[in-house]
mmCIF file of C-alpha atoms and ligand atoms in Angstrom:
data_model
loop_
_atom_site.group_PDB
_atom_site.id
_atom_site.type_symbol
_atom_site.label_atom_id
_atom_site.label_comp_id
_atom_site.label_asym_id
_atom_site.label_seq_id
_atom_site.Cartn_x
_atom_site.Cartn_y
_atom_site.Cartn_z
ATOM 1 C CA UNK A 27 34.265 -12.766 31.159
ATOM 2 C CA UNK A 28 36.953 -15.228 29.966
ATOM 3 C CA UNK A 29 36.934 -16.768 26.547
ATOM 4 C CA UNK A 30 35.583 -20.080 27.866
ATOM 5 C CA UNK A 31 32.329 -18.650 29.131
ATOM 6 C CA UNK A 32 32.021 -15.876 26.603
ATOM 7 C CA UNK A 33 28.436 -15.482 25.435
ATOM 8 C CA UNK A 34 27.679 -14.029 22.049
ATOM 9 C CA UNK A 35 24.714 -12.722 20.130
ATOM 10 C CA UNK A 36 24.638 -13.657 16.439
ATOM 11 C CA UNK A 37 23.558 -10.657 14.366
ATOM 12 C CA UNK A 38 22.389 -11.544 10.869
ATOM 13 C CA UNK A 39 22.234 -8.765 8.329
ATOM 14 C CA UNK A 40 19.890 -9.432 5.401
ATOM 15 C CA UNK A 41 19.325 -5.865 4.121
ATOM 16 C CA UNK A 42 16.625 -3.216 4.248
ATOM 17 C CA UNK A 43 16.183 0.511 4.707
ATOM 18 C CA UNK A 44 18.220 0.326 7.929
ATOM 19 C CA UNK A 45 21.399 0.220 5.814
ATOM 20 C CA UNK A 46 20.212 2.370 2.875
ATOM 21 C CA UNK A 47 20.821 6.059 2.152
ATOM 22 C CA UNK A 48 19.456 8.683 -0.186
ATOM 23 C CA UNK A 49 21.285 8.597 -3.496
ATOM 24 C CA UNK A 50 21.990 11.881 -5.295
ATOM 25 C CA UNK A 51 22.090 10.268 -8.754
ATOM 26 C CA UNK A 52 18.793 8.419 -8.680
ATOM 27 C CA UNK A 53 17.143 10.796 -6.176
ATOM 28 C CA UNK A 54 15.884 7.749 -4.335
ATOM 29 C CA UNK A 55 16.795 5.552 -1.382
ATOM 30 C CA UNK A 56 19.074 2.612 -2.252
ATOM 31 C CA UNK A 57 21.202 -0.043 -0.475
ATOM 32 C CA UNK A 58 24.405 1.663 0.714
ATOM 33 C CA UNK A 59 26.270 -0.866 2.887
ATOM 34 C CA UNK A 60 25.865 1.214 6.035
ATOM 35 C CA UNK A 61 25.639 -1.891 8.189
ATOM 36 C CA UNK A 62 29.330 -2.006 9.313
ATOM 37 C CA UNK A 63 29.067 1.606 10.451
ATOM 38 C CA UNK A 64 25.895 0.820 12.319
ATOM 39 C CA UNK A 65 27.608 -2.062 14.115
ATOM 40 C CA UNK A 66 30.490 0.256 15.107
ATOM 41 C CA UNK A 67 27.886 2.575 16.637
ATOM 42 C CA UNK A 68 26.234 -0.364 18.396
ATOM 43 C CA UNK A 69 29.573 -1.446 19.896
ATOM 44 C CA UNK A 70 30.107 2.055 21.300
ATOM 45 C CA UNK A 71 26.740 1.896 23.057
ATOM 46 C CA UNK A 72 27.022 -1.755 24.170
ATOM 47 C CA UNK A 73 30.762 -2.465 24.537
ATOM 48 C CA UNK A 74 30.080 -5.336 26.944
ATOM 49 C CA UNK A 75 28.176 -7.410 24.383
ATOM 50 C CA UNK A 76 30.046 -9.906 22.190
ATOM 51 C CA UNK A 77 28.673 -9.958 18.697
ATOM 52 C CA UNK A 78 29.106 -12.510 15.925
ATOM 53 C CA UNK A 79 28.256 -10.798 12.648
ATOM 54 C CA UNK A 80 26.857 -12.630 9.671
ATOM 55 C CA UNK A 81 26.477 -10.661 6.450
ATOM 56 C CA UNK A 82 23.852 -12.963 5.046
ATOM 57 C CA UNK A 83 22.671 -10.698 2.195
ATOM 58 C CA UNK A 84 21.985 -7.061 1.381
ATOM 59 C CA UNK A 85 18.555 -7.349 -0.168
ATOM 60 C CA UNK A 86 15.584 -5.009 -0.052
ATOM 61 C CA UNK A 87 13.114 -7.342 1.581
ATOM 62 C CA UNK A 88 10.659 -7.495 -1.372
ATOM 63 C CA UNK A 89 13.517 -9.247 -3.232
ATOM 64 C CA UNK A 90 13.811 -12.024 -0.639
ATOM 65 C CA UNK A 91 12.243 -15.296 -1.776
ATOM 66 C CA UNK A 92 10.557 -17.913 0.434
ATOM 67 C CA UNK A 93 13.402 -20.290 -0.483
ATOM 68 C CA UNK A 94 15.903 -17.777 0.924
ATOM 69 C CA UNK A 95 13.772 -17.281 4.055
ATOM 70 C CA UNK A 96 13.862 -21.034 4.615
ATOM 71 C CA UNK A 97 17.650 -21.173 4.096
ATOM 72 C CA UNK A 98 18.070 -18.307 6.561
ATOM 73 C CA UNK A 99 16.011 -20.259 9.103
ATOM 74 C CA UNK A 100 18.167 -23.378 8.689
ATOM 75 C CA UNK A 101 21.392 -21.312 8.942
ATOM 76 C CA UNK A 102 20.192 -19.676 12.164
ATOM 77 C CA UNK A 103 19.085 -23.019 13.581
ATOM 78 C CA UNK A 104 22.601 -24.378 13.043
ATOM 79 C CA UNK A 105 24.163 -21.264 14.579
ATOM 80 C CA UNK A 106 21.976 -21.574 17.684
ATOM 81 C CA UNK A 107 23.377 -25.066 18.298
ATOM 82 C CA UNK A 108 26.690 -23.379 19.190
ATOM 83 C CA UNK A 109 26.749 -23.300 23.033
ATOM 84 C CA UNK A 110 28.440 -19.886 23.086
ATOM 85 C CA UNK A 111 25.580 -18.258 21.128
ATOM 86 C CA UNK A 112 22.772 -16.939 23.333
ATOM 87 C CA UNK A 113 20.371 -15.963 20.580
ATOM 88 C CA UNK A 114 20.087 -14.239 17.217
ATOM 89 C CA UNK A 115 19.095 -10.773 16.056
ATOM 90 C CA UNK A 116 18.011 -10.662 12.418
ATOM 91 C CA UNK A 117 18.158 -7.333 10.619
ATOM 92 C CA UNK A 118 15.660 -7.304 7.796
ATOM 93 C CA UNK A 119 13.673 -4.965 5.575
ATOM 94 C CA UNK A 120 10.296 -4.219 7.036
ATOM 95 C CA UNK A 121 8.182 -4.829 3.920
ATOM 96 C CA UNK A 122 8.125 -8.613 4.262
ATOM 97 C CA UNK A 123 9.511 -8.869 7.803
ATOM 98 C CA UNK A 124 6.354 -10.623 8.974
ATOM 99 C CA UNK A 125 6.846 -13.439 6.435
ATOM 100 C CA UNK A 126 10.490 -14.112 7.253
ATOM 101 C CA UNK A 127 9.750 -13.930 10.982
ATOM 102 C CA UNK A 128 6.888 -16.386 10.635
ATOM 103 C CA UNK A 129 9.160 -18.711 8.601
ATOM 104 C CA UNK A 130 11.779 -18.587 11.381
ATOM 105 C CA UNK A 131 9.100 -19.293 13.977
ATOM 106 C CA UNK A 132 7.880 -22.362 12.088
ATOM 107 C CA UNK A 133 11.258 -23.814 11.136
ATOM 108 C CA UNK A 134 13.877 -23.060 13.798
ATOM 109 C CA UNK A 135 13.927 -25.663 16.524
ATOM 110 C CA UNK A 136 15.741 -24.050 19.454
ATOM 111 C CA UNK A 137 14.962 -22.694 22.919
ATOM 112 C CA UNK A 138 17.150 -19.677 22.125
ATOM 113 C CA UNK A 139 15.427 -16.438 21.104
ATOM 114 C CA UNK A 140 15.420 -14.866 17.669
ATOM 115 C CA UNK A 141 14.555 -11.160 17.464
ATOM 116 C CA UNK A 142 13.844 -9.671 14.041
ATOM 117 C CA UNK A 143 14.197 -5.921 13.539
ATOM 118 C CA UNK A 144 14.785 -3.222 10.932
ATOM 119 C CA UNK A 145 14.137 0.460 10.394
ATOM 120 C CA UNK A 146 11.523 2.681 8.849
ATOM 121 C CA UNK A 147 13.992 5.547 8.278
ATOM 122 C CA UNK A 148 17.087 5.226 6.099
ATOM 123 C CA UNK A 149 20.568 5.694 7.534
ATOM 124 C CA UNK A 150 21.215 9.427 8.049
ATOM 125 C CA UNK A 151 17.554 10.418 7.805
ATOM 126 C CA UNK A 152 16.399 12.666 10.668
ATOM 127 C CA UNK A 153 14.719 10.510 13.299
ATOM 128 C CA UNK A 154 16.631 7.375 12.198
ATOM 129 C CA UNK A 155 15.285 4.394 14.153
ATOM 130 C CA UNK A 156 17.771 1.713 13.080
ATOM 131 C CA UNK A 157 20.319 1.934 15.890
ATOM 132 C CA UNK A 158 17.680 2.091 18.605
ATOM 133 C CA UNK A 159 15.822 -0.907 17.181
ATOM 134 C CA UNK A 160 19.039 -2.962 17.115
ATOM 135 C CA UNK A 161 19.990 -1.950 20.678
ATOM 136 C CA UNK A 162 16.529 -2.937 21.962
ATOM 137 C CA UNK A 163 16.665 -6.215 20.013
ATOM 138 C CA UNK A 164 20.029 -7.159 21.490
ATOM 139 C CA UNK A 165 18.656 -6.391 24.960
ATOM 140 C CA UNK A 166 15.580 -8.527 24.250
ATOM 141 C CA UNK A 167 17.818 -11.358 23.082
ATOM 142 C CA UNK A 168 19.902 -11.110 26.271
ATOM 143 C CA UNK A 169 16.853 -11.096 28.539
ATOM 144 C CA UNK A 170 16.610 -14.425 30.444
ATOM 145 C CA UNK A 171 12.842 -14.229 29.942
ATOM 146 C CA UNK A 172 13.196 -14.501 26.185
ATOM 147 C CA UNK A 173 14.281 -18.166 26.355
ATOM 148 C CA UNK A 174 11.651 -20.436 24.810
ATOM 149 C CA UNK A 175 9.880 -17.407 23.340
ATOM 150 C CA UNK A 176 10.767 -18.476 19.788
ATOM 151 C CA UNK A 177 10.924 -15.748 17.167
ATOM 152 C CA UNK A 178 9.814 -12.189 17.942
ATOM 153 C CA UNK A 179 9.576 -8.942 15.994
ATOM 154 C CA UNK A 180 10.904 -5.843 17.747
ATOM 155 C CA UNK A 181 10.080 -2.485 16.167
ATOM 156 C CA UNK A 182 9.551 0.932 17.800
ATOM 157 C CA UNK A 183 10.007 -0.436 21.337
ATOM 158 C CA UNK A 184 7.303 -3.081 20.943
ATOM 159 C CA UNK A 185 7.786 -6.837 20.819
ATOM 160 C CA UNK A 186 5.268 -8.675 18.653
ATOM 161 C CA UNK A 187 4.529 -12.271 17.771
ATOM 162 C CA UNK A 188 5.278 -13.149 14.097
ATOM 163 C CA UNK A 189 2.076 -15.170 13.993
ATOM 164 C CA UNK A 190 0.013 -12.023 14.548
ATOM 165 C CA UNK A 191 2.186 -9.075 13.516
ATOM 166 C CA UNK A 192 1.555 -7.191 10.300
ATOM 167 C CA UNK A 193 2.993 -4.069 8.762
ATOM 168 C CA UNK A 194 -0.035 -1.832 9.154
ATOM 169 C CA UNK A 195 1.536 1.473 8.139
ATOM 170 C CA UNK A 196 3.727 2.049 5.091
ATOM 171 C CA UNK A 197 5.806 4.898 6.508
ATOM 172 C CA UNK A 198 5.204 5.507 10.230
ATOM 173 C CA UNK A 199 7.932 4.602 12.740
ATOM 174 C CA UNK A 200 5.245 2.622 14.521
ATOM 175 C CA UNK A 201 4.569 0.554 11.410
ATOM 176 C CA UNK A 202 3.837 -2.810 13.017
ATOM 177 C CA UNK A 203 0.879 -3.962 15.019
ATOM 178 C CA UNK A 204 -0.842 -7.173 16.065
ATOM 179 C CA UNK A 205 -4.467 -6.383 15.316
ATOM 180 C CA UNK A 206 -6.588 -8.301 17.771
ATOM 181 C CA UNK A 207 -3.496 -9.579 19.597
ATOM 182 C CA UNK A 208 -1.381 -6.809 21.084
ATOM 183 C CA UNK A 209 2.232 -6.620 22.185
ATOM 184 C CA UNK A 210 4.149 -9.514 23.716
ATOM 185 C CA UNK A 211 6.485 -7.095 25.476
ATOM 186 C CA UNK A 212 8.129 -3.699 25.421
ATOM 187 C CA UNK A 213 11.418 -1.904 25.658
ATOM 188 C CA UNK A 214 10.668 0.660 28.338
ATOM 189 C CA UNK A 215 12.966 2.885 30.350
ATOM 190 C CA UNK A 216 15.980 1.019 28.969
ATOM 191 C CA UNK A 217 14.640 -2.385 30.054
ATOM 192 C CA UNK A 218 12.835 -5.228 28.339
ATOM 193 C CA UNK A 219 9.605 -6.451 29.853
ATOM 194 C CA UNK A 220 7.356 -9.223 28.612
ATOM 195 C CA UNK A 221 3.645 -9.192 29.335
ATOM 196 C CA UNK A 222 2.655 -12.454 27.637
ATOM 197 C CA UNK A 223 4.073 -15.316 25.626
ATOM 198 C CA UNK A 224 4.152 -15.017 21.819
ATOM 199 C CA UNK A 225 1.416 -16.870 19.998
ATOM 200 C CA UNK A 226 3.610 -19.880 19.212
ATOM 201 C CA UNK A 227 2.894 -22.349 16.499
ATOM 202 C CA UNK A 228 2.997 -25.580 18.405
ATOM 203 C CA UNK A 229 5.935 -27.904 18.577
ATOM 204 C CA UNK A 230 5.840 -29.153 14.976
ATOM 205 C CA UNK A 231 8.937 -27.967 13.142
ATOM 206 C CA UNK A 232 8.864 -28.247 9.375
ATOM 207 C CA UNK A 233 11.621 -30.038 7.501
ATOM 208 C CA UNK A 234 11.242 -28.869 3.929
ATOM 209 C CA UNK A 235 9.675 -26.275 1.660
ATOM 210 C CA UNK A 236 7.700 -26.373 -1.593
ATOM 211 C CA UNK A 237 7.775 -22.861 -3.013
ATOM 212 C CA UNK A 238 5.253 -23.428 -5.815
ATOM 213 C CA UNK A 239 2.358 -22.136 -3.744
ATOM 214 C CA UNK A 240 0.349 -19.136 -4.918
ATOM 215 C CA UNK A 241 -1.680 -16.538 -3.065
ATOM 216 C CA UNK A 242 -4.721 -15.553 -5.115
ATOM 217 C CA UNK A 243 -6.777 -12.549 -4.086
ATOM 218 C CA UNK A 244 -10.389 -12.936 -5.132
ATOM 219 C CA UNK A 245 -12.298 -9.957 -6.468
ATOM 220 C CA UNK A 246 -15.958 -9.146 -6.787
ATOM 221 C CA UNK A 247 -17.250 -10.793 -9.963
ATOM 222 C CA UNK A 248 -14.314 -13.241 -9.922
ATOM 223 C CA UNK A 249 -14.823 -16.215 -12.253
ATOM 224 C CA UNK A 250 -11.844 -18.216 -11.061
ATOM 225 C CA UNK A 251 -9.468 -17.267 -13.888
ATOM 226 C CA UNK A 252 -6.489 -16.635 -11.589
ATOM 227 C CA UNK A 253 -7.142 -19.899 -9.753
ATOM 228 C CA UNK A 254 -7.130 -21.803 -13.064
ATOM 229 C CA UNK A 255 -4.020 -19.915 -14.198
ATOM 230 C CA UNK A 256 -2.220 -20.809 -10.977
ATOM 231 C CA UNK A 257 -3.171 -24.496 -11.280
ATOM 232 C CA UNK A 258 -2.161 -24.659 -14.953
ATOM 233 C CA UNK A 259 1.197 -23.130 -14.032
ATOM 234 C CA UNK A 260 1.939 -26.016 -11.718
ATOM 235 C CA UNK A 261 0.985 -24.655 -8.303
ATOM 236 C CA UNK A 262 1.259 -27.415 -5.688
ATOM 237 C CA UNK A 263 -0.991 -25.468 -3.324
ATOM 238 C CA UNK A 264 -3.123 -22.318 -3.429
ATOM 239 C CA UNK A 265 -4.111 -19.824 -0.749
ATOM 240 C CA UNK A 266 -7.284 -17.906 -1.566
ATOM 241 C CA UNK A 267 -7.903 -14.540 0.019
ATOM 242 C CA UNK A 268 -11.661 -14.167 0.216
ATOM 243 C CA UNK A 269 -13.945 -11.785 2.049
ATOM 244 C CA UNK A 270 -15.351 -11.419 5.565
ATOM 245 C CA UNK A 271 -15.574 -14.606 7.598
ATOM 246 C CA UNK A 272 -14.343 -16.623 4.580
ATOM 247 C CA UNK A 273 -16.589 -16.250 1.556
ATOM 248 C CA UNK A 274 -15.857 -16.037 -2.161
ATOM 249 C CA UNK A 275 -17.835 -15.063 -5.284
ATOM 250 C CA UNK A 276 -20.042 -17.865 -6.647
ATOM 251 C CA UNK A 277 -18.354 -17.573 -10.071
ATOM 252 C CA UNK A 278 -15.051 -18.820 -8.601
ATOM 253 C CA UNK A 279 -16.506 -21.912 -6.904
ATOM 254 C CA UNK A 280 -16.140 -24.368 -9.786
ATOM 255 C CA UNK A 281 -12.425 -23.477 -10.231
ATOM 256 C CA UNK A 282 -11.925 -24.139 -6.494
ATOM 257 C CA UNK A 283 -13.758 -27.485 -6.723
ATOM 258 C CA UNK A 284 -11.712 -28.628 -9.734
ATOM 259 C CA UNK A 285 -8.477 -27.692 -7.968
ATOM 260 C CA UNK A 286 -9.382 -29.609 -4.808
ATOM 261 C CA UNK A 287 -10.496 -32.661 -6.893
ATOM 262 C CA UNK A 288 -6.999 -32.766 -8.399
ATOM 263 C CA UNK A 289 -5.536 -33.185 -4.915
ATOM 264 C CA UNK A 290 -4.151 -29.638 -4.677
ATOM 265 C CA UNK A 291 -4.631 -28.190 -1.183
ATOM 266 C CA UNK A 292 -6.610 -24.944 -1.232
ATOM 267 C CA UNK A 293 -6.522 -22.767 1.897
ATOM 268 C CA UNK A 294 -9.023 -19.977 2.480
ATOM 269 C CA UNK A 295 -8.161 -16.790 4.407
ATOM 270 C CA UNK A 296 -9.842 -13.421 4.765
ATOM 271 C CA UNK A 297 -8.875 -9.959 3.571
ATOM 272 C CA UNK A 298 -10.017 -8.560 6.946
ATOM 273 C CA UNK A 299 -7.146 -7.567 9.224
ATOM 274 C CA UNK A 300 -8.840 -8.940 12.327
ATOM 275 C CA UNK A 301 -10.711 -12.165 12.953
ATOM 276 C CA UNK A 302 -10.414 -15.312 10.880
ATOM 277 C CA UNK A 303 -12.376 -17.604 8.584
ATOM 278 C CA UNK A 304 -15.165 -19.772 9.942
ATOM 279 C CA UNK A 305 -17.707 -22.247 8.534
ATOM 280 C CA UNK A 306 -20.709 -19.906 8.809
ATOM 281 C CA UNK A 307 -22.291 -19.349 5.413
ATOM 282 C CA UNK A 308 -23.715 -22.243 3.400
ATOM 283 C CA UNK A 309 -24.608 -20.305 0.233
ATOM 284 C CA UNK A 310 -22.457 -21.054 -2.876
ATOM 285 C CA UNK A 311 -19.001 -19.655 -2.110
ATOM 286 C CA UNK A 312 -19.738 -19.388 1.627
ATOM 287 C CA UNK A 313 -17.144 -20.759 4.070
ATOM 288 C CA UNK A 314 -19.390 -23.588 5.289
ATOM 289 C CA UNK A 315 -20.184 -24.706 1.728
ATOM 290 C CA UNK A 316 -16.500 -24.539 0.750
ATOM 291 C CA UNK A 317 -15.477 -26.555 3.799
ATOM 292 C CA UNK A 318 -17.870 -29.327 2.703
ATOM 293 C CA UNK A 319 -16.100 -29.327 -0.662
ATOM 294 C CA UNK A 320 -12.719 -29.870 0.998
ATOM 295 C CA UNK A 321 -11.285 -26.378 1.336
ATOM 296 C CA UNK A 322 -8.917 -25.825 4.285
ATOM 297 C CA UNK A 323 -9.812 -22.907 6.568
ATOM 298 C CA UNK A 324 -6.753 -20.773 7.337
ATOM 299 C CA UNK A 325 -7.948 -19.540 10.749
ATOM 300 C CA UNK A 326 -6.639 -16.121 11.720
ATOM 301 C CA UNK A 327 -3.592 -16.183 9.448
ATOM 302 C CA UNK A 328 -3.364 -13.549 6.745
ATOM 303 C CA UNK A 329 -2.677 -14.561 3.130
ATOM 304 C CA UNK A 330 1.151 -14.242 3.085
ATOM 305 C CA UNK A 331 1.517 -16.217 6.327
ATOM 306 C CA UNK A 332 -0.952 -18.922 5.298
ATOM 307 C CA UNK A 333 1.136 -19.253 2.107
ATOM 308 C CA UNK A 334 4.338 -19.740 4.150
ATOM 309 C CA UNK A 335 2.633 -22.386 6.290
ATOM 310 C CA UNK A 336 1.251 -24.210 3.236
ATOM 311 C CA UNK A 337 4.685 -24.167 1.548
ATOM 312 C CA UNK A 338 6.223 -25.775 4.626
ATOM 313 C CA UNK A 339 3.396 -28.295 5.065
ATOM 314 C CA UNK A 340 3.640 -29.469 1.438
ATOM 315 C CA UNK A 341 7.452 -29.366 1.547
ATOM 316 C CA UNK A 342 7.392 -31.585 4.641
ATOM 317 C CA UNK A 343 5.307 -34.146 2.682
ATOM 318 C CA UNK A 344 2.282 -33.893 4.959
ATOM 319 C CA UNK A 345 -0.878 -35.636 3.759
ATOM 320 C CA UNK A 346 -4.026 -33.630 3.020
ATOM 321 C CA UNK A 347 -5.470 -34.624 6.429
ATOM 322 C CA UNK A 348 -2.263 -33.618 8.189
ATOM 323 C CA UNK A 349 -2.299 -30.264 6.392
ATOM 324 C CA UNK A 350 -5.892 -29.733 7.582
ATOM 325 C CA UNK A 351 -4.779 -30.490 11.164
ATOM 326 C CA UNK A 352 -1.849 -28.076 10.940
ATOM 327 C CA UNK A 353 -4.202 -25.276 9.849
ATOM 328 C CA UNK A 354 -6.539 -25.956 12.773
ATOM 329 C CA UNK A 355 -3.936 -24.603 15.193
ATOM 330 C CA UNK A 356 -1.448 -22.659 13.092
HETATM 331 N N1 LIG B 18 11.574 -1.426 1.330
HETATM 332 C C1 LIG B 18 12.349 -1.682 2.514
HETATM 333 C C2 LIG B 18 12.569 -3.176 2.676
HETATM 334 O O1 LIG B 18 11.665 -3.854 3.095
HETATM 335 C C3 LIG B 18 11.652 -1.148 3.680
HETATM 336 C C4 LIG B 18 12.378 -1.312 4.970
HETATM 337 O O2 LIG B 18 13.408 -1.910 5.115
HETATM 338 O O3 LIG B 18 11.834 -0.813 5.932
HETATM 339 O O4 LIG B 18 13.628 -3.646 2.421
#
C-alpha cells in the first residue's frame, strides 16, 4: 500500500480499566498509562493496519462530563473528514460507555464507523480482555459492512447499538447487553459478521449542548423535593425516572406541573430495563395524565440516555414541540 492510498484507523484513548493496573501502595486499581504498551501489542498482532493514535484523555469514565463527551464527538467528526481515515475506535471506561457512545451516535455526522470498546479486567489481570476487544474493534471498523452503521459498542465479541446497550453487569466480562434488542453483530472465528443494523437515531444531528439537565430518580412517597431543588438550581431540562410504564407518585405531580408551566422540558422514562413509557394510566401521576399536562415521554430510552438527548435538543435550540418530536423517535 503506498502512502497515497494508505488507509488508517483513528484510535482515540480516553481512559478506563483497560489501561489501569493494581497499585501496591493504595491496594486498588488506578490509571497506569498502559495504553502505549497495549498499542505495541496490537501492532504485533495486526502489523498491516495503519493506526493514528490520539491520546484524548486518561480518565476513569465516571469522571468524564457530558461536555467532554460532546467535544470528543466533534473531534472525531472532524477526524473522519480526513479521506485517509476509514473509521474510529474509541477506547473508553465501561462505566459510562453507553452515554458517550450514544452522544457520538447523536452528534457525529459521517458514514464512517465508530466502534467504542474498553475492558472489564485491568492490564495484567488474568483473563485480561483489553487487547482482544481492541483487535475485534479494529476489525469491525475495517469491515466494509460497517459503513453507515454509525456508532457501535464492541465488548466481549458482541456488537451492540448505543441506543439500546446498557452495562448490565458490574464485573463480568460479558458486562453489556441490549435488553429487548439483542446484538447487531459478532466477532466470531476471527471474523466480523453483522446480523442487523444498529437502532439508529434518525438523520438529525445535533449542533450544540446544554449540560444543565438533571436526571431525577423518583422514589415511593416522593413529594417532588428533588424536582424543585433541580429547578431552583437552574436546570434547563429535567429527566424523571419513574416506575413501570411511566408512572410517578401523586405527591410529586405538582412539582412536575410547576416545572412544565415555567417552560422547562420534563422527560419521563422508566426504571425498568426493558420496555418504555406509554400513555396508559390516567390516575394522578400516571403516564396518560402526565402527558396531558405536557410531560414528554422518553420512549425506550433509559434515564442517562434520555438526559443526553435532552441536553443536545436544548443545546440545539429546539422548541418544546420539536423536542417532543425528537423524543417520539429517539
Ligand atoms: N471504572 C472503570 C471506568 O469506567 C471501569 C472500566 O473501565 O471498565 O473507567
